[in-house]
mmCIF file of C-alpha atoms in Angstrom:
data_model
loop_
_atom_site.group_PDB
_atom_site.id
_atom_site.type_symbol
_atom_site.label_atom_id
_atom_site.label_comp_id
_atom_site.label_asym_id
_atom_site.label_seq_id
_atom_site.Cartn_x
_atom_site.Cartn_y
_atom_site.Cartn_z
ATOM 1 C CA MET V 19 2.864 65.275 179.084
ATOM 2 C CA GLU V 20 1.267 66.052 182.428
ATOM 3 C CA LYS V 21 -1.007 63.171 183.282
ATOM 4 C CA PHE V 22 -1.010 59.439 182.510
ATOM 5 C CA GLN V 23 -3.378 56.467 182.992
ATOM 6 C CA LEU V 24 -1.704 52.929 183.101
ATOM 7 C CA SER V 25 -3.997 49.939 182.820
ATOM 8 C CA LEU V 26 -3.668 46.097 182.018
ATOM 9 C CA LEU V 27 -5.307 45.612 178.624
ATOM 10 C CA PHE V 28 -5.020 41.718 178.280
ATOM 11 C CA LYS V 29 -2.880 38.715 178.845
ATOM 12 C CA ILE V 30 -1.349 36.530 176.076
ATOM 13 C CA ILE V 31 -0.593 32.904 176.987
ATOM 14 C CA GLY V 32 2.226 31.457 174.878
ATOM 15 C CA ILE V 33 4.770 34.234 175.093
ATOM 16 C CA GLY V 34 7.461 34.748 177.736
ATOM 17 C CA SER V 35 9.956 37.641 178.573
ATOM 18 C CA ALA V 36 8.464 40.124 175.915
ATOM 19 C CA SER V 37 10.916 42.660 174.931
ATOM 20 C CA GLY V 38 9.464 44.558 172.027
ATOM 21 C CA LEU V 39 6.224 45.100 170.098
ATOM 22 C CA VAL V 40 4.598 46.653 167.040
ATOM 23 C CA TYR V 41 1.006 47.353 166.590
ATOM 24 C CA HIS V 42 -0.288 47.308 162.920
ATOM 25 C CA GLU V 43 -3.736 46.569 161.508
ATOM 26 C CA ASP V 44 -5.324 44.897 164.461
ATOM 27 C CA LYS V 45 -2.187 42.681 165.051
ATOM 28 C CA LEU V 46 0.478 42.968 167.686
ATOM 29 C CA TYR V 47 3.844 41.681 166.652
ATOM 30 C CA ILE V 48 5.897 40.694 169.715
ATOM 31 C CA ILE V 49 9.553 39.631 170.315
ATOM 32 C CA SER V 50 11.070 37.926 173.219
ATOM 33 C CA ASP V 51 14.574 38.181 174.513
ATOM 34 C CA ASN V 52 14.884 34.469 175.178
ATOM 35 C CA SER V 53 12.991 33.233 172.102
ATOM 36 C CA SER V 54 13.853 32.989 168.421
ATOM 37 C CA PHE V 55 10.117 33.271 167.268
ATOM 38 C CA LEU V 56 8.341 36.418 166.156
ATOM 39 C CA TYR V 57 4.719 36.336 167.691
ATOM 40 C CA GLU V 58 1.770 37.459 165.683
ATOM 41 C CA TYR V 59 -1.254 38.149 167.992
ATOM 42 C CA THR V 60 -4.607 39.079 166.396
ATOM 43 C CA ILE V 61 -6.335 41.197 168.997
ATOM 44 C CA SER V 62 -9.924 40.788 167.463
ATOM 45 C CA ASN V 63 -9.996 36.891 167.796
ATOM 46 C CA GLN V 64 -7.074 36.420 170.240
ATOM 47 C CA ASN V 65 -5.205 34.126 167.789
ATOM 48 C CA LEU V 66 -1.671 33.702 168.424
ATOM 49 C CA ASN V 67 0.739 32.696 165.396
ATOM 50 C CA LYS V 68 4.458 31.789 165.843
ATOM 51 C CA ILE V 69 6.801 32.780 163.136
ATOM 52 C CA ALA V 70 10.330 31.144 162.969
ATOM 53 C CA LEU V 71 13.101 33.710 162.864
ATOM 54 C CA VAL V 72 15.791 31.288 162.326
ATOM 55 C CA GLU V 73 16.278 27.511 161.598
ATOM 56 C CA ASN V 74 15.287 25.197 164.515
ATOM 57 C CA PRO V 75 13.656 28.167 166.661
ATOM 58 C CA GLN V 76 13.329 27.586 170.362
ATOM 59 C CA GLU V 77 11.654 29.276 173.552
ATOM 60 C CA ASN V 78 13.154 29.670 176.871
ATOM 61 C CA ILE V 79 16.539 29.629 175.548
ATOM 62 C CA LEU V 80 19.522 29.482 177.978
ATOM 63 C CA LYS V 81 20.731 32.906 178.709
ATOM 64 C CA LYS V 82 24.239 32.146 177.414
ATOM 65 C CA ASP V 83 22.884 31.016 174.125
ATOM 66 C CA LYS V 84 19.860 33.262 173.352
ATOM 67 C CA PRO V 85 19.847 35.842 170.514
ATOM 68 C CA ASP V 86 18.573 38.369 172.812
ATOM 69 C CA PHE V 87 16.133 40.196 170.420
ATOM 70 C CA GLU V 88 15.546 43.288 172.112
ATOM 71 C CA SER V 89 14.554 45.844 169.287
ATOM 72 C CA ILE V 90 11.832 45.706 166.770
ATOM 73 C CA SER V 91 10.691 48.390 164.102
ATOM 74 C CA PHE V 92 8.426 48.668 161.289
ATOM 75 C CA LEU V 93 9.171 50.226 157.896
ATOM 76 C CA GLY V 94 7.737 49.586 154.390
ATOM 77 C CA ASN V 95 5.743 46.458 155.316
ATOM 78 C CA LYS V 96 8.806 45.007 156.905
ATOM 79 C CA LEU V 97 9.674 44.153 160.496
ATOM 80 C CA TYR V 98 13.277 44.622 161.608
ATOM 81 C CA ILE V 99 14.182 42.596 164.569
ATOM 82 C CA LEU V 100 17.821 43.196 166.122
ATOM 83 C CA GLY V 101 19.822 41.467 168.814
ATOM 84 C CA SER V 102 21.235 43.552 171.645
ATOM 85 C CA GLY V 103 24.959 42.992 170.732
ATOM 86 C CA SER V 104 25.841 42.432 174.381
ATOM 87 C CA THR V 105 27.516 39.124 173.631
ATOM 88 C CA GLN V 106 29.021 37.470 170.504
ATOM 89 C CA ASN V 107 25.850 35.490 169.722
ATOM 90 C CA ARG V 108 23.530 38.493 170.066
ATOM 91 C CA ASN V 109 24.591 40.203 166.840
ATOM 92 C CA LYS V 110 21.882 39.118 164.461
ATOM 93 C CA VAL V 111 19.305 41.264 162.625
ATOM 94 C CA VAL V 112 16.221 39.637 161.051
ATOM 95 C CA LYS V 113 14.016 41.294 158.371
ATOM 96 C CA TYR V 114 10.541 39.854 158.062
ATOM 97 C CA ASN V 115 8.203 40.842 155.192
ATOM 98 C CA LEU V 116 4.606 40.950 156.168
ATOM 99 C CA LYS V 117 3.325 40.537 152.558
ATOM 100 C CA SER V 118 5.605 37.678 151.423
ATOM 101 C CA LYS V 119 5.761 36.115 154.900
ATOM 102 C CA LYS V 120 9.433 35.512 154.373
ATOM 103 C CA ASN V 121 12.512 36.566 156.425
ATOM 104 C CA SER V 122 16.072 37.160 155.782
ATOM 105 C CA GLU V 123 18.909 37.665 158.353
ATOM 106 C CA LYS V 124 22.111 39.599 158.540
ATOM 107 C CA ASP V 125 25.101 39.392 160.927
ATOM 108 C CA PHE V 126 25.628 42.743 162.639
ATOM 109 C CA SER V 127 28.967 41.749 164.257
ATOM 110 C CA ILE V 128 31.333 43.979 162.248
ATOM 111 C CA ILE V 129 28.751 46.945 162.512
ATOM 112 C CA PHE V 130 28.548 46.480 166.316
ATOM 113 C CA GLN V 131 32.306 46.243 166.461
ATOM 114 C CA ASP V 132 32.619 49.617 164.594
ATOM 115 C CA ILE V 133 30.172 51.170 167.065
ATOM 116 C CA LYS V 134 32.205 49.998 170.013
ATOM 117 C CA THR V 135 35.448 51.143 168.442
ATOM 118 C CA GLN V 136 34.307 54.578 167.164
ATOM 119 C CA LEU V 137 32.352 55.439 170.249
ATOM 120 C CA GLU V 138 34.641 53.811 172.835
ATOM 121 C CA ILE V 139 32.122 51.585 174.315
ATOM 122 C CA LYS V 140 33.502 48.401 176.023
ATOM 123 C CA ASP V 141 32.547 44.997 174.703
ATOM 124 C CA GLU V 142 30.613 44.299 177.831
ATOM 125 C CA GLU V 143 28.757 47.680 177.654
ATOM 126 C CA LEU V 144 27.046 47.431 174.454
ATOM 127 C CA ASN V 145 23.423 46.804 175.059
ATOM 128 C CA ILE V 146 20.938 48.020 172.098
ATOM 129 C CA GLU V 147 17.357 48.005 173.321
ATOM 130 C CA GLY V 148 15.587 50.138 170.740
ATOM 131 C CA LEU V 149 15.659 50.801 166.964
ATOM 132 C CA ILE V 150 14.141 53.685 164.890
ATOM 133 C CA GLN V 151 14.491 54.128 161.185
ATOM 134 C CA HIS V 152 13.610 57.446 159.719
ATOM 135 C CA ASN V 153 14.606 59.437 156.696
ATOM 136 C CA ASN V 154 17.531 57.065 155.864
ATOM 137 C CA ILE V 155 19.002 57.364 159.434
ATOM 138 C CA ILE V 156 19.089 54.507 161.824
ATOM 139 C CA TYR V 157 18.833 55.322 165.555
ATOM 140 C CA LEU V 158 19.919 52.772 168.011
ATOM 141 C CA PHE V 159 19.005 53.198 171.766
ATOM 142 C CA GLN V 160 21.898 52.201 173.989
ATOM 143 C CA ARG V 161 20.898 51.071 177.532
ATOM 144 C CA GLY V 162 23.600 52.290 179.773
ATOM 145 C CA ASN V 163 23.176 49.985 182.605
ATOM 146 C CA GLY V 164 26.879 48.886 182.808
ATOM 147 C CA THR V 165 29.694 50.228 184.962
ATOM 148 C CA SER V 166 30.374 53.019 182.552
ATOM 149 C CA SER V 167 26.594 54.118 182.378
ATOM 150 C CA LYS V 168 26.914 54.973 178.733
ATOM 151 C CA ASN V 169 23.313 55.649 177.953
ATOM 152 C CA GLY V 170 22.336 57.307 174.722
ATOM 153 C CA ILE V 171 21.206 57.328 171.106
ATOM 154 C CA ILE V 172 23.501 55.987 168.562
ATOM 155 C CA TYR V 173 22.856 57.061 164.812
ATOM 156 C CA SER V 174 24.152 56.814 161.404
ATOM 157 C CA ASN V 175 23.008 57.097 157.903
ATOM 158 C CA GLU V 176 21.132 54.021 156.502
ATOM 159 C CA ASP V 177 24.024 53.451 154.161
ATOM 160 C CA ILE V 178 25.609 51.355 156.712
ATOM 161 C CA GLU V 179 28.584 50.706 154.620
ATOM 162 C CA ASN V 180 29.925 54.112 155.714
ATOM 163 C CA ARG V 181 29.921 53.036 159.294
ATOM 164 C CA ILE V 182 30.411 56.412 160.780
ATOM 165 C CA PHE V 183 28.478 56.637 163.992
ATOM 166 C CA LYS V 184 27.645 59.497 166.412
ATOM 167 C CA PHE V 185 26.386 59.285 169.988
ATOM 168 C CA VAL V 186 24.142 61.520 171.960
ATOM 169 C CA PRO V 187 24.403 60.782 175.689
ATOM 170 C CA PHE V 188 21.305 60.944 177.940
ATOM 171 C CA ASP V 189 21.406 61.184 181.700
ATOM 172 C CA LEU V 190 17.909 60.049 182.550
ATOM 173 C CA PRO V 191 16.215 60.566 185.977
ATOM 174 C CA LYS V 192 16.966 58.331 188.975
ATOM 175 C CA ILE V 193 14.569 56.110 190.708
ATOM 176 C CA LYS V 194 15.623 55.140 194.306
ATOM 177 C CA ASN V 195 19.257 56.562 193.447
ATOM 178 C CA VAL V 196 19.437 54.334 190.348
ATOM 179 C CA SER V 197 19.568 56.093 186.859
ATOM 180 C CA ALA V 198 16.843 54.929 184.427
ATOM 181 C CA THR V 199 18.309 53.655 181.088
ATOM 182 C CA PHE V 200 16.634 53.239 177.717
ATOM 183 C CA THR V 201 14.607 50.095 177.098
ATOM 184 C CA ASP V 202 12.812 51.001 173.994
ATOM 185 C CA ALA V 203 11.768 53.930 171.713
ATOM 186 C CA ILE V 204 9.474 54.712 168.893
ATOM 187 C CA LEU V 205 8.984 57.724 166.658
ATOM 188 C CA VAL V 206 5.685 59.693 166.625
ATOM 189 C CA GLU V 207 5.874 62.538 163.963
ATOM 190 C CA ASP V 208 9.010 64.350 165.054
ATOM 191 C CA ILE V 209 8.911 63.176 168.698
ATOM 192 C CA ILE V 210 10.688 60.185 170.206
ATOM 193 C CA TYR V 211 8.612 58.486 172.816
ATOM 194 C CA PHE V 212 10.973 56.124 175.081
ATOM 195 C CA LEU V 213 10.804 53.761 177.800
ATOM 196 C CA ALA V 214 13.511 53.588 180.486
ATOM 197 C CA ALA V 215 13.907 51.282 183.451
ATOM 198 C CA ALA V 216 15.911 51.402 186.736
ATOM 199 C CA GLU V 217 17.342 48.026 187.622
ATOM 200 C CA ASP V 218 19.735 47.607 190.542
ATOM 201 C CA THR V 219 22.703 46.051 188.693
ATOM 202 C CA ALA V 220 25.805 47.200 186.996
ATOM 203 C CA SER V 221 25.730 44.550 184.351
ATOM 204 C CA THR V 222 24.319 44.337 180.867
ATOM 205 C CA TYR V 223 24.141 40.690 181.436
ATOM 206 C CA ASP V 224 22.936 40.031 184.873
ATOM 207 C CA ASP V 225 19.508 40.958 185.946
ATOM 208 C CA GLY V 226 18.791 43.017 189.176
ATOM 209 C CA GLU V 227 15.995 44.214 191.250
ATOM 210 C CA VAL V 228 13.492 46.279 189.250
ATOM 211 C CA LEU V 229 12.880 49.746 190.726
ATOM 212 C CA GLY V 230 10.587 51.163 188.245
ATOM 213 C CA SER V 231 10.002 52.521 184.730
ATOM 214 C CA ILE V 232 9.534 56.112 183.107
ATOM 215 C CA ILE V 233 8.165 57.090 179.895
ATOM 216 C CA GLY V 234 9.337 60.217 178.241
ATOM 217 C CA THR V 235 9.798 62.404 174.980
ATOM 218 C CA ILE V 236 12.885 63.582 173.079
ATOM 219 C CA ASP V 237 12.590 66.180 170.294
ATOM 220 C CA LEU V 238 14.113 64.303 167.203
ATOM 221 C CA LYS V 239 15.413 67.513 165.579
ATOM 222 C CA THR V 240 17.223 68.917 168.852
ATOM 223 C CA MET V 241 17.979 65.543 170.513
ATOM 224 C CA LYS V 242 16.845 67.221 173.832
ATOM 225 C CA LEU V 243 14.849 65.565 176.605
ATOM 226 C CA GLU V 244 11.511 67.312 176.698
ATOM 227 C CA ASN V 245 9.320 65.457 179.367
ATOM 228 C CA TYR V 246 9.012 62.327 181.280
ATOM 229 C CA LEU V 247 6.752 60.554 183.833
ATOM 230 C CA GLN V 248 7.441 57.670 186.174
ATOM 231 C CA ILE V 249 4.756 55.292 185.310
ATOM 232 C CA SER V 250 5.649 52.361 187.717
ATOM 233 C CA ASP V 251 7.845 51.598 190.692
ATOM 234 C CA ASN V 252 7.872 47.889 190.058
ATOM 235 C CA HIS V 253 7.684 46.997 186.385
ATOM 236 C CA LYS V 254 10.405 46.741 183.686
ATOM 237 C CA PHE V 255 8.672 47.871 180.665
ATOM 238 C CA GLU V 256 10.618 46.820 177.463
ATOM 239 C CA GLY V 257 8.270 47.217 174.594
ATOM 240 C CA LEU V 258 6.423 50.342 173.227
ATOM 241 C CA THR V 259 4.212 50.876 170.330
ATOM 242 C CA LEU V 260 1.619 53.557 169.084
ATOM 243 C CA TYR V 261 -1.969 52.508 169.539
ATOM 244 C CA GLN V 262 -4.031 55.676 169.048
ATOM 245 C CA LYS V 263 -3.435 59.441 168.978
ATOM 246 C CA THR V 264 -5.755 62.392 169.075
ATOM 247 C CA ALA V 265 -5.308 66.063 169.344
ATOM 248 C CA THR V 266 -5.352 65.897 173.142
ATOM 249 C CA GLN V 267 -3.877 62.521 174.058
ATOM 250 C CA ILE V 268 -1.694 59.531 172.955
ATOM 251 C CA GLU V 269 -2.339 55.904 173.675
ATOM 252 C CA LEU V 270 0.507 53.657 173.685
ATOM 253 C CA LEU V 271 0.824 49.799 174.258
ATOM 254 C CA LEU V 272 3.593 48.409 176.387
ATOM 255 C CA CYS V 273 5.026 45.045 177.229
ATOM 256 C CA GLU V 274 6.962 43.827 180.104
ATOM 257 C CA ASP V 275 9.989 41.485 180.533
ATOM 258 C CA ASN V 276 9.223 39.461 183.550
ATOM 259 C CA ASP V 277 12.584 37.680 183.459
ATOM 260 C CA THR V 278 10.946 34.317 184.116
ATOM 261 C CA GLU V 279 10.455 31.102 182.120
ATOM 262 C CA MET V 280 6.616 31.523 182.303
ATOM 263 C CA LEU V 281 5.046 31.734 178.849
ATOM 264 C CA GLU V 282 2.770 34.629 179.720
ATOM 265 C CA THR V 283 2.794 38.176 178.579
ATOM 266 C CA THR V 284 0.797 41.042 179.835
ATOM 267 C CA ILE V 285 -0.045 43.903 177.448
ATOM 268 C CA TYR V 286 -0.535 47.332 179.172
ATOM 269 C CA LYS V 287 -2.014 50.569 177.809
ATOM 270 C CA VAL V 288 -0.734 54.081 178.856
ATOM 271 C CA ILE V 289 -2.795 57.062 178.021
ATOM 272 C CA ILE V 290 -0.894 60.357 178.198
ATOM 273 C CA GLU V 291 -2.372 63.744 178.196
#
């Protein structure tokens, strides 16, 4: 990870405040942190389909009421969409089956409470922004942008009934004297690719001035930070997915949370060598 090229790939009208995405078979599946829809965008014909994740879905939901879907992962033809856990109404996980076109939901309140209790994370500090599932282990990426700055990876066996959680802290680089904190992550082979943003706020609830974003890699086996690059000084990138990979470079797609009510999303491509 020595050089990068960041470019605007295309814009999608009809989606606002994009917070996560998955690329699969010419389609982008996108979530928004102030919407209760899953968006299915076909790249080849630019068709946008809205999939309801809950009864009576809405867009541009008021901040105090929104489910705050921040994490999306793909496993076994199913998409898993998770709320951030930062308030009581942000504790939902929705599973969407790409084959049956059906979804189911589960309340994660008890699990999030166990995480906070076991790892000594305050109620107002929990802020899950990324989700990876691999070899029966769930990895949650805690954005430590609260006053305690508890930024790191929470993990547990997929048998969530055990509810035994571990935490690996990560002190990420600073941008303009503000630490970058996790905003998303994916797994490519045995390497975690992550996004992190620096935002001038000490709250998991209130937004602040965006100071930039970095992309980096963590070795899954050792849980050690390997490399990172600052890719912007004015974007808050919140979504990350694999696009293409060769022996010499990797192409990733990114989305940006613009923190506005405008229903427009820009998809970026970053090429890393």
